[in-house]
Amino acid sequence: GESVGLHLPTLSVQEGDNSIINCAYSNSASDYFIWYKQESGKGPQFIIDIRSNMDKRQGQRVTVLLNKTVKHLSLQIAATQPGDSAVYFCAENMGGNTPLVFGKGTRLSVIA
Amino acid sequence: GAVVSQHPSWVICKSGTSVKIECRSLDFQATTMFWYRQFPKQSLMLMATSNEGSKATYEQGVEKDKFLINHASLTLSTLTVTSAHPEDSSFYICSASGTSGFWTGELFFGEGSRLTVL
């Protein structure tokens, strides 16, 4: 099912610290998960993805963790920078040409 | 990466008029395109799924006569907001999925079109 919120939670972190953004998904049949970054007035920007047969995937400064048991997804950003300030959305689908269902989003605010 | 272009990026119109938003895949053939709507401080809500050459599939609660979607070619889908009203003001975002060569499930998003209806 969809997870849509009316108000975005906010995470404030000091520049240089690590950030952890969490997401709970609802569809146990989801096979594919993506984290997107969205800056004001722009479309979503792909950050990192993970398939359901994995529990961890690392990119440059970012790590995605997947816990299928509790249907939880997290995005870790190392050494957070001011340019990381944005809204972050997790998204899920069942693979193939199925639509992505977006989570409610978290606003990350980096304090310089 | 693949590029999806939306046009216009910003449009202001009078109530009662119709507005067309274009979504183009610039360097790949998009067999499937998705249209999302996003209200301020909210998440993206799927409106409809369109496959090239066939009728769009609308999500529950989305009026198909209000939001006309056409996907006549593998590189272009259009969303027409008919007889727009102020409550239609929103950020509309398209995304496209390609054929072989793309990771399963990966979509490429346009930059969005902000519609303001006066």
Coordinates of N, CA, C and O in Angstrom, one line a residue, chain A residues 2 4-8 32 34 36 38 41-44 46 49 51 57 89 93 95-100 102-104 107, chain B residues 31-32 34 36 38 40-46 49 51 59 91 93 97-98 103-112 114:
Chain A
E2 N 0.2 2.4 -0.1 CA 1.0 3.6 -0.1 C 1.2 4.2 1.2 O 0.5 4.0 2.2
V4 N 1.8 7.8 2.6 CA 1.8 9.2 2.3 C 1.5 10.0 3.5 O 0.6 9.8 4.2
G5 N 2.4 11.0 3.8 CA 2.1 11.8 5.0 C 1.8 13.2 4.6 O 2.0 13.7 3.5
L6 N 1.2 13.9 5.5 CA 0.8 15.3 5.3 C 1.9 16.3 5.7 O 1.9 17.4 5.3
H7 N 2.8 15.9 6.6 CA 3.8 16.8 7.0 C 5.1 16.0 7.0 O 5.2 14.9 7.4
L8 N 6.2 16.7 6.5 CA 7.4 16.1 6.4 C 8.2 16.2 7.7 O 8.4 17.2 8.2
Y32 N 12.0 -4.0 -5.1 CA 13.1 -3.1 -5.5 C 12.8 -1.8 -4.7 O 11.7 -1.3 -4.6
I34 N 14.3 2.3 -3.8 CA 15.2 3.4 -4.3 C 15.1 4.5 -3.3 O 14.1 4.8 -2.7
Y36 N 15.6 8.6 -3.2 CA 15.6 9.8 -4.1 C 15.9 11.0 -3.2 O 15.4 11.1 -2.1
Q38 N 15.3 15.1 -3.4 CA 14.5 16.1 -4.1 C 14.8 17.5 -3.5 O 14.5 17.8 -2.4
G41 N 11.5 22.6 -5.9 CA 11.2 22.9 -7.3 C 11.7 22.0 -8.3 O 11.6 22.3 -9.5
K42 N 12.3 20.9 -7.9 CA 12.9 20.0 -8.9 C 12.3 18.6 -8.8 O 11.7 18.2 -7.8
G43 N 12.6 17.8 -9.8 CA 12.2 16.4 -9.8 C 13.1 15.6 -8.9 O 14.2 16.0 -8.5
P44 N 12.7 14.4 -8.6 CA 13.5 13.5 -7.7 C 14.8 13.1 -8.4 O 14.8 12.9 -9.6
F46 N 17.9 10.3 -8.4 CA 18.3 9.0 -7.9 C 19.5 9.1 -7.1 O 20.5 9.8 -7.4
D49 N 20.0 2.4 -5.0 CA 18.9 1.5 -4.9 C 19.4 0.1 -4.4 O 20.6 -0.1 -4.2
R51 N 18.0 -4.2 -4.2 CA 17.0 -5.3 -4.5 C 16.7 -6.0 -3.2 O 17.5 -6.0 -2.3
R57 N 23.8 -2.0 0.6 CA 24.5 -1.6 -0.6 C 25.1 -0.3 -0.3 O 24.6 0.6 0.3
F89 N 13.2 10.8 -0.2 CA 12.1 9.9 -0.3 C 12.6 8.5 -0.6 O 13.5 8.3 -1.4
N93 N 8.9 -0.7 -5.5 CA 8.0 -1.3 -6.5 C 8.2 -2.8 -6.5 O 9.1 -3.3 -5.8
G95 N 9.2 -4.4 -9.2 CA 10.1 -4.7 -10.3 C 9.4 -4.5 -11.6 O 8.2 -4.2 -11.7
G96 N 10.2 -4.7 -12.7 CA 9.7 -4.5 -14.0 C 9.1 -3.1 -14.2 O 9.6 -2.1 -13.6
N97 N 8.2 -2.9 -15.1 CA 7.6 -1.6 -15.4 C 6.4 -1.3 -14.5 O 5.3 -0.9 -14.9
T98 N 6.6 -1.6 -13.2 CA 5.5 -1.3 -12.2 C 5.8 0.1 -11.6 O 7.0 0.5 -11.5
P99 N 4.8 0.8 -11.3 CA 5.1 2.2 -10.7 C 5.8 2.2 -9.4 O 5.6 1.2 -8.6
L100 N 6.5 3.2 -9.1 CA 7.1 3.4 -7.8 C 6.1 4.0 -6.9 O 5.4 4.9 -7.2
F102 N 5.9 6.0 -3.4 CA 6.8 6.8 -2.6 C 6.4 6.8 -1.1 O 5.2 6.9 -0.8
G103 N 7.4 6.9 -0.3 CA 7.2 7.1 1.1 C 7.0 8.6 1.4 O 7.0 9.4 0.5
K104 N 6.8 8.9 2.6 CA 6.3 10.3 3.0 C 7.5 11.3 2.9 O 7.2 12.5 2.8
R107 N 12.9 15.7 5.5 CA 13.7 16.8 5.1 C 14.9 16.8 5.9 O 14.9 16.8 7.1
Chain B
T31 N 8.9 2.9 -22.9 CA 7.7 2.1 -23.1 C 6.6 2.4 -22.1 O 5.5 2.3 -22.4
T32 N 7.0 2.8 -21.0 CA 6.1 3.1 -19.9 C 6.4 4.5 -19.3 O 7.6 4.7 -19.0
F34 N 5.0 7.3 -16.3 CA 4.2 7.5 -15.1 C 4.1 9.0 -14.8 O 5.0 9.7 -14.9
Y36 N 3.0 11.7 -11.9 CA 2.9 11.9 -10.4 C 2.4 13.3 -10.2 O 2.7 14.2 -11.0
Q38 N 2.4 16.2 -6.9 CA 3.0 16.4 -5.6 C 2.5 17.8 -5.1 O 2.7 18.8 -5.7
P40 N 2.6 20.7 -2.0 CA 3.6 21.2 -1.1 C 3.8 20.4 0.2 O 2.9 20.0 0.8
K41 N 5.1 20.1 0.4 CA 5.4 19.4 1.7 C 4.8 18.0 1.7 O 4.7 17.4 2.8
Q42 N 4.5 17.4 0.6 CA 3.9 16.1 0.6 C 4.7 15.2 -0.4 O 5.6 15.7 -1.1
S43 N 4.4 13.9 -0.3 CA 5.1 13.0 -1.2 C 4.5 13.0 -2.6 O 3.5 13.7 -2.9
L44 N 5.1 12.2 -3.5 CA 4.6 12.1 -4.8 C 3.5 11.1 -4.8 O 3.6 10.0 -4.3
M45 N 2.4 11.4 -5.5 CA 1.3 10.5 -5.6 C 1.1 10.1 -7.1 O 1.0 10.9 -7.9
L46 N 1.1 8.8 -7.3 CA 0.9 8.3 -8.6 C -0.5 8.7 -9.1 O -1.5 8.4 -8.5
T49 N -0.5 5.5 -15.1 CA 0.5 4.8 -15.8 C 0.1 4.7 -17.3 O -1.0 4.4 -17.6
N51 N 1.2 3.4 -21.2 CA 2.1 2.6 -22.0 C 1.9 3.0 -23.5 O 0.8 3.4 -23.9
E59 N -5.0 5.8 -11.4 CA -5.2 5.4 -10.0 C -6.6 5.8 -9.5 O -7.2 6.7 -10.0
F91 N 2.4 20.4 -8.4 CA 3.7 20.1 -9.1 C 3.5 18.7 -9.7 O 3.2 17.7 -9.1
I93 N 4.9 15.6 -12.0 CA 6.2 15.1 -12.4 C 6.0 13.8 -13.2 O 5.2 13.0 -12.8
S97 N 10.2 4.7 -18.0 CA 10.9 3.4 -17.8 C 11.2 2.9 -19.2 O 10.4 3.0 -20.1
G98 N 12.4 2.4 -19.4 CA 12.8 2.0 -20.7 C 12.6 0.5 -21.0 O 12.0 -0.2 -20.2
W103 N 18.0 -1.1 -15.5 CA 17.7 -1.9 -14.3 C 16.3 -2.1 -14.0 O 15.5 -1.1 -14.2
T104 N 15.9 -3.2 -13.6 CA 14.5 -3.5 -13.2 C 14.0 -2.4 -12.2 O 14.6 -2.3 -11.2
G105 N 13.0 -1.8 -12.6 CA 12.4 -0.9 -11.6 C 12.9 0.6 -11.6 O 12.3 1.5 -11.1
E106 N 14.1 0.8 -12.3 CA 14.6 2.1 -12.2 C 13.9 3.0 -13.1 O 13.6 2.7 -14.3
L107 N 13.5 4.1 -12.6 CA 12.8 5.1 -13.4 C 13.6 6.4 -13.5 O 14.4 6.7 -12.6
F108 N 13.4 7.1 -14.5 CA 14.1 8.4 -14.7 C 13.0 9.5 -14.6 O 12.0 9.4 -15.3
F109 N 13.3 10.5 -13.9 CA 12.3 11.5 -13.6 C 12.6 12.8 -14.4 O 13.7 13.2 -14.5
G110 N 11.5 13.4 -14.8 CA 11.6 14.8 -15.3 C 11.8 15.8 -14.2 O 11.8 15.4 -13.0
E111 N 12.0 17.0 -14.6 CA 12.3 18.1 -13.6 C 11.0 18.6 -13.0 O 11.0 19.5 -12.1
G112 N 9.9 18.2 -13.5 CA 8.6 18.6 -12.9 C 8.0 19.8 -13.6 O 8.8 20.6 -14.2
R114 N 5.4 23.0 -12.6 CA 4.6 23.6 -11.6 C 3.4 24.3 -12.2 O 3.6 25.2 -13.0

